[in-house]
Amino acid sequence: MDERVYWIWLQHAFGAGSPTPWKIAQTYPGGVEGFFQGGSRVWNSLPGVREREAAALYSFSLGEAQAQLEYAEKVGWEVLTPACEKYPVALRNIYDPPAVLYVRGSLPDWEQSPVIGVVGARKARKESVEKGKEFGYQLALGGAVVVTGGAVGIDAAVSLGALGGEGPLLSVLPVALNSPYVSQNALLREMIVQRGGALVSEYFSQQTPLYGTFPVRNRLITGFSCGVLLIQAARKSGTMLYAAHAKDQNRDVFVYPGPPEDPAFAGGRELLADGAKGVTCGEEILEEYEWRFQRRGRLLPLEKPAPPLQEPTAALADAGIPSQQETVLAALGEEPVTVAYLEEKTGLAAGKLLGCLTQLELQGLAQSEPGKRYRRAKGPRRQEKEKGVLTLTGEQAAVFASLQETPVTVAFLEERTGLSPGEILGILTELETQGLAASAPGRRYRRL
């Protein structure tokens, strides 16, 4: 029997985030398998077990755990338990290591690079969003593994920046890997996997987050990391909980101070008074780990004064492209150029550049190339976008053809197209970006 099955059985009984499976593995003769073989006599003697947990030990069979493992592997998820060699060493050293981790994508080499968690407010200020992109980009370009959650706001901004820096990116979710939550970030999750990063979750089937799932997820973001950066942490906010986890796990805490006296950053200022390090760019974080890891690449300068934005051309204005994106698009040519070149050409900060480039990529107007370079997209897709018309891929066309003027569910689209819910949500996000579809209440979608 695969030892991971016993870990799945235990996690089902005690729940994600429980330290009990790890304690059983460390203290009971024969580990988790020995505990299972001990049967009811051993299970009933375990101290501190609640009635619900004891019932789950009996009601969830080893066969069901085996079926759960087989399903996960069938859909392409990697299943890691403390019995696996690839299980992250950093998580073995926290109080409550996860009994099971489900992974979609490629995990980084933990021993070769500093792992930095970057977290912050969901309802983030515009400045904070730009700093999130900038920090994500600089950390990734400097060789760090960037870890964040899958929420909107700072999480999404950091992820976009790290993708632009082409560094390893890890997104830890408070739901199962096949959950549509958060629907706004469906395309972003696909980009993380496609560009060599990974989605990670402790949950096998949790489709919507509950009150307790966020703290369970948060301890993993800090647990994976050497240090944790907080951007826009109010005094009483969920972001401050990350600092508590980091302190318990003996992780470094970094804070972006934000504007003086701004209450949205008051919690971060308290952490600075308590010994956290204030930082304004990624290099100030990475320099803390030079003694331990060999950095690669270079970090971009932080800010440059922005010149007056160019007037939009008629074609781009008709396509509804924001003016900063126009500035970046005008600086791109058919030959790939570096971000440093674009920064000099446009005068935009690194975070703004990465946000503009990502949006231009999503619209089919720009294309990334090896070596962290970018160029104008070639072929009819760019030309048609500038005319306000888009050519759809086969799968996009299938979803678009299945949409109606009356809102329909994802399940309806799944039945009509034969695509998985994850693929459909990613395509729906692309269609929404292109102005061809819109979401409706009740997680439904309609054609525009």
Tab-separated table of C-alpha atoms in Angstrom:
chain	number	residue	atom	x	y	z
A	1	MET	CA	0.000	0.000	0.000
A	2	ASP	CA	1.298	3.452	-0.927
A	3	GLU	CA	2.111	5.181	2.380
A	4	ARG	CA	0.473	8.380	1.097
A	5	VAL	CA	-2.900	6.642	1.432
A	6	TYR	CA	-2.501	6.508	5.227
A	7	TRP	CA	-1.680	10.209	5.307
A	8	ILE	CA	-4.786	11.007	3.228
A	9	TRP	CA	-6.863	8.904	5.627
A	10	LEU	CA	-5.494	10.818	8.620
A	11	GLN	CA	-5.920	14.227	7.018
A	12	HIS	CA	-9.549	13.459	6.219
A	13	ALA	CA	-10.171	12.613	9.874
A	14	PHE	CA	-8.350	15.520	11.524
A	15	GLY	CA	-8.713	18.174	8.819
A	16	ALA	CA	-6.316	20.463	6.985
A	17	GLY	CA	-4.036	22.366	9.330
A	18	SER	CA	-4.159	19.831	12.169
A	19	PRO	CA	-0.793	18.931	13.793
A	20	THR	CA	-2.123	15.522	14.899
A	21	PRO	CA	-1.109	13.440	11.814
A	22	TRP	CA	2.461	14.722	12.114
A	23	LYS	CA	2.542	13.926	15.853
A	24	ILE	CA	1.244	10.412	15.188
A	25	ALA	CA	3.936	9.860	12.543
A	26	GLN	CA	6.661	11.056	14.909
A	27	THR	CA	5.577	9.274	18.101
A	28	TYR	CA	3.591	6.144	17.286
A	29	PRO	CA	5.509	2.884	16.613
A	30	GLY	CA	5.244	2.138	12.907
A	31	GLY	CA	4.197	5.704	12.071
A	32	VAL	CA	0.925	6.402	10.286
A	33	GLU	CA	0.643	2.877	8.897
A	34	GLY	CA	1.237	1.383	12.349
A	35	PHE	CA	-1.434	3.662	13.770
A	36	PHE	CA	-3.940	2.431	11.167
A	37	GLN	CA	-3.066	-1.212	11.779
A	38	GLY	CA	-3.582	-0.686	15.510
A	39	GLY	CA	-7.305	-0.391	14.891
A	40	SER	CA	-9.998	0.906	17.208
A	41	ARG	CA	-8.116	0.041	20.406
A	42	VAL	CA	-5.319	2.414	19.434
A	43	TRP	CA	-7.576	5.065	17.885
A	44	ASN	CA	-9.759	5.288	21.018
A	45	SER	CA	-6.711	5.711	23.241
A	46	LEU	CA	-5.400	8.751	21.372
A	47	PRO	CA	-5.627	11.749	23.754
A	48	GLY	CA	-7.418	14.916	22.746
A	49	VAL	CA	-9.418	13.396	19.873
A	50	ARG	CA	-12.832	15.007	19.402
A	51	GLU	CA	-15.939	12.937	18.740
A	52	ARG	CA	-16.175	14.142	15.123
A	53	GLU	CA	-12.550	13.170	14.448
A	54	ALA	CA	-12.968	9.744	16.055
A	55	ALA	CA	-16.043	9.095	13.916
A	56	ALA	CA	-14.123	10.091	10.786
A	57	LEU	CA	-11.387	7.554	11.527
A	58	TYR	CA	-14.060	4.835	11.271
A	59	SER	CA	-16.266	6.229	8.514
A	60	PHE	CA	-13.564	7.062	5.923
A	61	SER	CA	-12.017	3.840	4.660
A	62	LEU	CA	-8.545	3.188	3.327
A	63	GLY	CA	-10.170	2.289	-0.001
A	64	GLU	CA	-11.715	5.751	-0.194
A	65	ALA	CA	-8.324	7.308	0.549
A	66	GLN	CA	-6.790	5.189	-2.222
A	67	ALA	CA	-9.497	6.346	-4.650
A	68	GLN	CA	-8.774	9.961	-3.701
A	69	LEU	CA	-5.076	9.477	-4.477
A	70	GLU	CA	-5.848	7.796	-7.814
A	71	TYR	CA	-8.222	10.573	-8.841
A	72	ALA	CA	-5.685	13.291	-8.012
A	73	GLU	CA	-3.000	11.591	-10.078
A	74	LYS	CA	-5.431	10.973	-12.943
A	75	VAL	CA	-6.186	14.692	-13.291
A	76	GLY	CA	-2.478	15.544	-13.141
A	77	TRP	CA	-2.048	16.645	-9.532
A	78	GLU	CA	1.074	15.698	-7.659
A	79	VAL	CA	0.309	14.380	-4.173
A	80	LEU	CA	2.965	15.028	-1.521
A	81	THR	CA	3.041	13.826	2.065
A	82	PRO	CA	5.850	13.860	4.642
A	83	ALA	CA	6.690	10.364	3.357
A	84	CYS	CA	7.756	11.866	-0.005
A	85	GLU	CA	11.304	12.967	-0.815
A	86	LYS	CA	10.001	16.087	-2.612
A	87	TYR	CA	8.059	17.265	0.439
A	88	PRO	CA	9.409	20.770	1.242
A	89	VAL	CA	11.955	20.659	4.062
A	90	ALA	CA	10.825	24.053	5.353
A	91	LEU	CA	7.357	22.668	6.133
A	92	ARG	CA	8.807	19.844	8.221
A	93	ASN	CA	10.046	22.492	10.639
A	94	ILE	CA	6.742	24.220	11.465
A	95	TYR	CA	4.397	23.216	14.293
A	96	ASP	CA	1.653	21.840	12.030
A	97	PRO	CA	3.114	20.443	8.783
A	98	PRO	CA	0.412	19.560	6.224
A	99	ALA	CA	-0.385	15.862	6.056
A	100	VAL	CA	-1.139	16.127	2.314
A	101	LEU	CA	-0.291	18.722	-0.323
A	102	TYR	CA	-1.903	18.728	-3.766
A	103	VAL	CA	0.233	20.365	-6.443
A	104	ARG	CA	-0.561	21.419	-9.987
A	105	GLY	CA	2.494	22.531	-11.926
A	106	SER	CA	6.209	22.448	-11.117
A	107	LEU	CA	7.627	22.995	-7.652
A	108	PRO	CA	10.916	24.943	-7.504
A	109	ASP	CA	14.259	23.781	-6.180
A	110	TRP	CA	13.879	24.971	-2.596
A	111	GLU	CA	17.564	24.684	-1.769
A	112	GLN	CA	18.904	26.921	-4.546
A	113	SER	CA	16.982	30.177	-4.025
A	114	PRO	CA	15.508	32.269	-1.232
A	115	VAL	CA	11.760	31.773	-0.902
A	116	ILE	CA	9.910	35.025	-0.214
A	117	GLY	CA	6.224	35.238	0.649
A	118	VAL	CA	4.544	38.480	-0.421
A	119	VAL	CA	1.120	39.254	1.036
A	120	GLY	CA	-1.180	42.234	1.483
A	121	ALA	CA	-4.635	43.722	1.310
A	122	ARG	CA	-7.327	42.504	-1.061
A	123	LYS	CA	-8.796	46.007	-1.318
A	124	ALA	CA	-5.434	47.551	-2.067
A	125	ARG	CA	-4.617	51.151	-2.896
A	126	LYS	CA	-3.422	51.867	-6.421
A	127	GLU	CA	0.085	52.631	-5.127
A	128	SER	CA	0.140	49.327	-3.236
A	129	VAL	CA	-0.872	47.390	-6.355
A	130	GLU	CA	1.961	48.996	-8.322
A	131	LYS	CA	4.441	48.229	-5.527
A	132	GLY	CA	3.196	44.638	-5.452
A	133	LYS	CA	3.940	44.228	-9.162
A	134	GLU	CA	7.318	45.882	-8.698
A	135	PHE	CA	8.326	43.728	-5.728
A	136	GLY	CA	7.159	40.545	-7.491
A	137	TYR	CA	9.138	41.427	-10.597
A	138	GLN	CA	12.318	42.419	-8.761
A	139	LEU	CA	12.307	39.380	-6.488
A	140	ALA	CA	11.743	36.979	-9.390
A	141	LEU	CA	14.357	38.671	-11.549
A	142	GLY	CA	16.793	38.545	-8.634
A	143	GLY	CA	16.443	34.769	-8.332
A	144	ALA	CA	13.913	34.375	-5.519
A	145	VAL	CA	10.992	31.970	-5.435
A	146	VAL	CA	7.913	34.146	-4.888
A	147	VAL	CA	5.054	32.714	-2.809
A	148	THR	CA	1.653	34.342	-2.513
A	149	GLY	CA	-2.039	33.523	-2.233
A	150	GLY	CA	-4.619	33.378	-4.971
A	151	ALA	CA	-6.699	36.398	-3.952
A	152	VAL	CA	-7.324	39.686	-5.744
A	153	GLY	CA	-5.474	42.865	-4.831
A	154	ILE	CA	-1.863	42.451	-3.712
A	155	ASP	CA	-1.801	38.691	-4.397
A	156	ALA	CA	-2.733	39.169	-8.055
A	157	ALA	CA	-0.376	42.145	-8.479
A	158	VAL	CA	2.598	40.259	-7.046
A	159	SER	CA	1.834	37.259	-9.245
A	160	LEU	CA	1.743	39.417	-12.394
A	161	GLY	CA	5.074	40.992	-11.491
A	162	ALA	CA	6.740	37.654	-10.735
A	163	LEU	CA	5.486	36.192	-14.023
A	164	GLY	CA	7.091	39.107	-15.835
A	165	GLY	CA	10.374	38.434	-14.023
A	166	GLU	CA	10.182	34.799	-15.219
A	167	GLY	CA	11.078	33.461	-11.799
A	168	PRO	CA	9.480	30.509	-9.972
A	169	LEU	CA	6.041	31.429	-8.602
A	170	LEU	CA	3.998	29.496	-6.068
A	171	SER	CA	0.344	30.296	-5.362
A	172	VAL	CA	-1.092	28.679	-2.233
A	173	LEU	CA	-4.879	28.367	-2.401
A	174	PRO	CA	-7.518	28.180	0.371
A	175	VAL	CA	-9.609	25.844	-1.808
A	176	ALA	CA	-9.106	22.753	-3.945
A	177	LEU	CA	-7.090	23.002	-7.148
A	178	ASN	CA	-10.200	22.517	-9.297
A	179	SER	CA	-12.202	25.243	-7.565
A	180	PRO	CA	-13.245	28.294	-9.629
A	181	TYR	CA	-12.414	30.589	-6.679
A	182	VAL	CA	-11.396	33.378	-7.324
A	183	SER	CA	-13.074	33.549	-10.741
A	184	GLN	CA	-11.359	36.868	-11.576
A	185	ASN	CA	-7.980	35.130	-11.308
A	186	ALA	CA	-8.784	32.022	-13.373
A	187	LEU	CA	-6.602	33.111	-16.288
A	188	LEU	CA	-3.833	34.156	-13.913
A	189	ARG	CA	-3.795	30.682	-12.332
A	190	GLU	CA	-3.439	29.116	-15.762
A	191	MET	CA	-0.547	31.468	-16.581
A	192	ILE	CA	1.238	30.467	-13.361
A	193	VAL	CA	1.138	26.784	-14.327
A	194	GLN	CA	1.963	27.369	-18.004
A	195	ARG	CA	5.016	29.465	-17.126
A	196	GLY	CA	6.629	26.905	-14.861
A	197	GLY	CA	5.091	27.778	-11.501
A	198	ALA	CA	2.732	25.808	-9.303
A	199	LEU	CA	-0.621	25.952	-7.541
A	200	VAL	CA	-0.629	24.278	-4.124
A	201	SER	CA	-3.471	23.364	-1.780
A	202	GLU	CA	-4.083	21.288	1.309
A	203	TYR	CA	-7.665	20.692	0.177
A	204	PHE	CA	-8.848	17.895	-2.068
A	205	SER	CA	-12.467	18.917	-2.684
A	206	GLN	CA	-13.114	22.261	-0.939
A	207	GLN	CA	-14.832	24.381	-3.603
A	208	THR	CA	-15.498	27.563	-1.634
A	209	PRO	CA	-13.411	29.032	1.185
A	210	LEU	CA	-14.721	28.920	4.716
A	211	TYR	CA	-13.795	31.156	7.638
A	212	GLY	CA	-11.093	28.764	8.863
A	213	THR	CA	-9.531	27.931	5.508
A	214	PHE	CA	-7.664	31.224	5.196
A	215	PRO	CA	-5.572	30.883	8.394
A	216	VAL	CA	-4.804	27.292	7.378
A	217	ARG	CA	-3.586	28.549	3.997
A	218	ASN	CA	-1.710	31.508	5.488
A	219	ARG	CA	0.536	29.395	7.700
A	220	LEU	CA	1.710	27.559	4.558
A	221	ILE	CA	2.654	30.780	2.745
A	222	THR	CA	4.871	31.769	5.667
A	223	GLY	CA	5.991	28.182	6.244
A	224	PHE	CA	7.333	27.841	2.709
A	225	SER	CA	9.254	31.121	3.029
A	226	CYS	CA	12.550	32.369	4.423
A	227	GLY	CA	10.980	35.787	4.835
A	228	VAL	CA	7.582	37.397	4.399
A	229	LEU	CA	6.888	40.861	2.948
A	230	LEU	CA	3.720	42.695	4.001
A	231	ILE	CA	2.306	45.391	1.700
A	232	GLN	CA	-0.498	47.593	3.070
A	233	ALA	CA	-1.207	46.016	6.443
A	234	ALA	CA	-3.801	47.884	8.490
A	235	ARG	CA	-3.722	47.555	12.272
A	236	LYS	CA	-6.675	45.145	12.413
A	237	SER	CA	-6.486	43.153	9.209
A	238	GLY	CA	-6.007	39.630	7.971
A	239	THR	CA	-2.608	40.647	6.602
A	240	MET	CA	-1.316	41.089	10.161
A	241	LEU	CA	-1.992	37.404	10.839
A	242	TYR	CA	0.837	36.545	8.469
A	243	ALA	CA	3.260	38.366	10.744
A	244	ALA	CA	2.061	36.249	13.683
A	245	HIS	CA	2.585	33.040	11.684
A	246	ALA	CA	6.039	34.228	10.584
A	247	LYS	CA	7.032	34.988	14.162
A	248	ASP	CA	5.848	31.575	15.390
A	249	GLN	CA	7.765	29.882	12.547
A	250	ASN	CA	10.926	31.981	13.070
A	251	ARG	CA	10.692	33.627	9.623
A	252	ASP	CA	11.984	37.104	8.745
A	253	VAL	CA	9.385	39.858	8.438
A	254	PHE	CA	9.710	42.715	5.931
A	255	VAL	CA	7.323	45.640	5.616
A	256	TYR	CA	6.694	48.179	2.890
A	257	PRO	CA	6.018	51.258	5.088
A	258	GLY	CA	3.726	53.118	2.726
A	259	PRO	CA	2.776	56.782	3.107
A	260	PRO	CA	3.395	58.198	6.608
A	261	GLU	CA	0.299	58.466	8.817
A	262	ASP	CA	-1.858	56.491	6.359
A	263	PRO	CA	-4.049	54.181	8.534
A	264	ALA	CA	-4.058	51.525	5.791
A	265	PHE	CA	-0.362	50.935	6.651
A	266	ALA	CA	-0.601	51.383	10.440
A	267	GLY	CA	-0.172	47.686	11.243
A	268	GLY	CA	3.004	47.547	9.193
A	269	ARG	CA	4.425	50.531	11.064
A	270	GLU	CA	3.782	48.730	14.355
A	271	LEU	CA	5.719	45.736	13.037
A	272	LEU	CA	8.602	48.047	12.110
A	273	ALA	CA	8.664	49.334	15.682
A	274	ASP	CA	8.751	45.701	16.835
A	275	GLY	CA	11.843	44.851	14.762
A	276	ALA	CA	10.618	44.089	11.235
A	277	LYS	CA	12.760	45.463	8.401
A	278	GLY	CA	11.345	48.257	6.264
A	279	VAL	CA	12.001	47.823	2.534
A	280	THR	CA	11.182	49.779	-0.609
A	281	CYS	CA	12.513	47.411	-3.313
A	282	GLY	CA	13.239	43.733	-3.867
A	283	GLU	CA	17.011	44.103	-3.614
A	284	GLU	CA	16.729	45.218	0.008
A	285	ILE	CA	15.129	41.849	0.754
A	286	LEU	CA	17.500	39.741	-1.310
A	287	GLU	CA	20.599	41.268	0.250
A	288	GLU	CA	19.562	39.591	3.522
A	289	TYR	CA	20.175	36.194	1.908
A	290	GLU	CA	23.354	36.799	-0.116
A	291	TRP	CA	25.352	34.748	2.348
A	292	ARG	CA	23.093	31.735	1.802
A	293	PHE	CA	22.087	31.790	-1.853
A	294	GLN	CA	23.764	32.782	-5.097
A	295	ARG	CA	21.628	35.393	-6.844
A	296	ARG	CA	21.190	35.539	-10.591
A	297	GLY	CA	20.320	38.350	-12.973
A	298	ARG	CA	20.016	41.997	-12.003
A	299	LEU	CA	17.403	44.071	-10.257
A	300	LEU	CA	15.804	47.003	-12.011
A	301	PRO	CA	16.080	50.529	-10.596
A	302	LEU	CA	13.035	51.456	-8.588
A	303	GLU	CA	11.566	54.642	-10.059
A	304	LYS	CA	12.153	57.085	-12.891
A	305	PRO	CA	10.194	60.282	-13.591
A	306	ALA	CA	7.477	59.620	-16.147
A	307	PRO	CA	7.296	61.923	-19.200
A	308	PRO	CA	3.909	63.178	-20.428
A	309	LEU	CA	1.970	60.281	-21.933
A	310	GLN	CA	1.572	60.185	-25.680
A	311	GLU	CA	-1.759	60.971	-27.265
A	312	PRO	CA	-3.594	57.762	-28.191
A	313	THR	CA	-3.736	56.839	-31.832
A	314	ALA	CA	-7.192	56.509	-33.364
A	315	ALA	CA	-6.904	52.755	-33.807
A	316	LEU	CA	-5.811	52.122	-30.216
A	317	ALA	CA	-8.401	54.497	-28.823
A	318	ASP	CA	-11.099	52.613	-30.725
A	319	ALA	CA	-9.818	49.385	-29.185
A	320	GLY	CA	-10.191	50.873	-25.703
A	321	ILE	CA	-6.517	50.526	-24.683
A	322	PRO	CA	-5.445	52.668	-21.678
A	323	SER	CA	-2.882	55.391	-22.341
A	324	GLN	CA	0.022	53.825	-20.391
A	325	GLN	CA	-0.377	50.657	-22.433
A	326	GLU	CA	-0.258	52.812	-25.574
A	327	THR	CA	3.056	54.271	-24.403
A	328	VAL	CA	4.532	50.804	-23.899
A	329	LEU	CA	3.119	49.462	-27.163
A	330	ALA	CA	4.605	52.431	-29.047
A	331	ALA	CA	8.045	51.580	-27.598
A	332	LEU	CA	7.833	47.941	-28.717
A	333	GLY	CA	9.069	46.869	-32.116
A	334	GLU	CA	9.160	43.668	-34.128
A	335	GLU	CA	12.536	42.803	-32.560
A	336	PRO	CA	12.548	41.758	-28.882
A	337	VAL	CA	13.721	44.386	-26.363
A	338	THR	CA	14.495	44.203	-22.641
A	339	VAL	CA	12.427	45.674	-19.832
A	340	ALA	CA	15.388	47.912	-19.031
A	341	TYR	CA	15.166	49.356	-22.562
A	342	LEU	CA	11.422	49.917	-22.165
A	343	GLU	CA	11.943	51.542	-18.798
A	344	GLU	CA	14.399	53.995	-20.328
A	345	LYS	CA	12.218	54.554	-23.400
A	346	THR	CA	8.929	55.140	-21.559
A	347	GLY	CA	10.068	56.469	-18.189
A	348	LEU	CA	7.592	54.117	-16.470
A	349	ALA	CA	8.484	52.253	-13.281
A	350	ALA	CA	9.152	48.524	-13.415
A	351	GLY	CA	5.840	47.623	-11.779
A	352	LYS	CA	3.803	49.731	-14.208
A	353	LEU	CA	5.729	48.289	-17.174
A	354	LEU	CA	5.062	44.706	-16.123
A	355	GLY	CA	1.375	45.396	-15.627
A	356	CYS	CA	1.097	47.046	-19.052
A	357	LEU	CA	3.052	44.263	-20.772
A	358	THR	CA	0.898	41.574	-19.186
A	359	GLN	CA	-2.294	43.321	-20.291
A	360	LEU	CA	-0.917	43.763	-23.812
A	361	GLU	CA	-0.042	40.044	-23.893
A	362	LEU	CA	-3.563	39.116	-22.814
A	363	GLN	CA	-4.946	41.320	-25.578
A	364	GLY	CA	-2.696	39.726	-28.203
A	365	LEU	CA	-0.720	42.929	-28.836
A	366	ALA	CA	2.610	41.949	-27.257
A	367	GLN	CA	4.586	38.751	-26.855
A	368	SER	CA	7.245	37.681	-24.363
A	369	GLU	CA	10.463	36.096	-25.588
A	370	PRO	CA	13.285	34.131	-23.879
A	371	GLY	CA	15.708	36.220	-21.901
A	372	LYS	CA	13.010	38.412	-20.319
A	373	ARG	CA	12.432	40.369	-23.541
A	374	TYR	CA	9.276	41.578	-25.256
A	375	ARG	CA	8.145	42.532	-28.767
A	376	ARG	CA	5.011	43.450	-30.648
A	377	ALA	CA	2.844	40.464	-31.466
A	378	LYS	CA	3.043	39.313	-35.060
A	379	GLY	CA	0.295	38.223	-37.406
A	380	PRO	CA	-3.406	38.923	-37.793
A	381	ARG	CA	-4.294	38.709	-34.086
A	382	ARG	CA	-2.647	42.078	-33.319
A	383	GLN	CA	-3.992	43.718	-36.462
A	384	GLU	CA	-7.520	42.525	-35.789
A	385	LYS	CA	-7.317	43.614	-32.152
A	386	GLU	CA	-6.351	47.107	-33.244
A	387	LYS	CA	-9.414	47.109	-35.495
A	388	GLY	CA	-11.567	45.968	-32.588
A	389	VAL	CA	-12.026	42.397	-33.943
A	390	LEU	CA	-10.466	39.259	-32.481
A	391	THR	CA	-9.790	35.830	-33.966
A	392	LEU	CA	-10.770	33.112	-31.485
A	393	THR	CA	-8.940	29.836	-30.993
A	394	GLY	CA	-10.862	26.591	-31.426
A	395	GLU	CA	-11.644	26.195	-27.716
A	396	GLN	CA	-12.509	29.881	-27.338
A	397	ALA	CA	-14.833	29.629	-30.316
A	398	ALA	CA	-16.505	26.547	-28.816
A	399	VAL	CA	-17.211	28.327	-25.533
A	400	PHE	CA	-18.306	31.525	-27.262
A	401	ALA	CA	-20.670	29.594	-29.540
A	402	SER	CA	-22.203	27.897	-26.479
A	403	LEU	CA	-22.882	31.189	-24.707
A	404	GLN	CA	-26.304	32.743	-25.020
A	405	GLU	CA	-27.772	36.165	-24.377
A	406	THR	CA	-29.470	34.585	-21.362
A	407	PRO	CA	-26.858	33.706	-18.655
A	408	VAL	CA	-25.810	30.042	-18.458
A	409	THR	CA	-23.833	28.063	-15.868
A	410	VAL	CA	-20.341	26.630	-16.176
A	411	ALA	CA	-21.898	23.159	-15.904
A	412	PHE	CA	-23.982	23.930	-18.997
A	413	LEU	CA	-20.866	25.015	-20.879
A	414	GLU	CA	-18.983	21.936	-19.669
A	415	GLU	CA	-21.697	19.690	-21.103
A	416	ARG	CA	-21.853	21.593	-24.409
A	417	THR	CA	-18.090	21.874	-25.045
A	418	GLY	CA	-16.576	18.816	-23.321
A	419	LEU	CA	-13.983	21.058	-21.656
A	420	SER	CA	-13.116	20.952	-17.955
A	421	PRO	CA	-14.429	23.673	-15.589
A	422	GLY	CA	-10.892	25.046	-15.184
A	423	GLU	CA	-10.416	25.339	-18.952
A	424	ILE	CA	-13.832	26.957	-19.350
A	425	LEU	CA	-13.192	29.527	-16.619
A	426	GLY	CA	-9.849	30.447	-18.169
A	427	ILE	CA	-11.485	30.916	-21.579
A	428	LEU	CA	-14.362	32.898	-20.070
A	429	THR	CA	-11.835	35.253	-18.494
A	430	GLU	CA	-10.186	35.715	-21.909
A	431	LEU	CA	-13.558	36.379	-23.524
A	432	GLU	CA	-14.424	38.896	-20.804
A	433	THR	CA	-11.063	40.620	-21.364
A	434	GLN	CA	-11.891	40.842	-25.069
A	435	GLY	CA	-15.345	42.267	-24.391
A	436	LEU	CA	-17.138	39.219	-25.795
A	437	ALA	CA	-18.663	37.807	-22.586
A	438	ALA	CA	-19.837	39.026	-19.188
A	439	SER	CA	-20.416	37.381	-15.816
A	440	ALA	CA	-23.846	37.410	-14.197
A	441	PRO	CA	-25.092	36.740	-10.639
A	442	GLY	CA	-25.109	33.104	-9.554
A	443	ARG	CA	-21.768	32.257	-11.230
A	444	ARG	CA	-23.320	32.405	-14.690
A	445	TYR	CA	-22.075	33.888	-17.940
A	446	ARG	CA	-23.662	35.382	-21.060
A	447	ARG	CA	-22.600	36.541	-24.519
A	448	LEU	CA	-22.177	40.269	-25.188
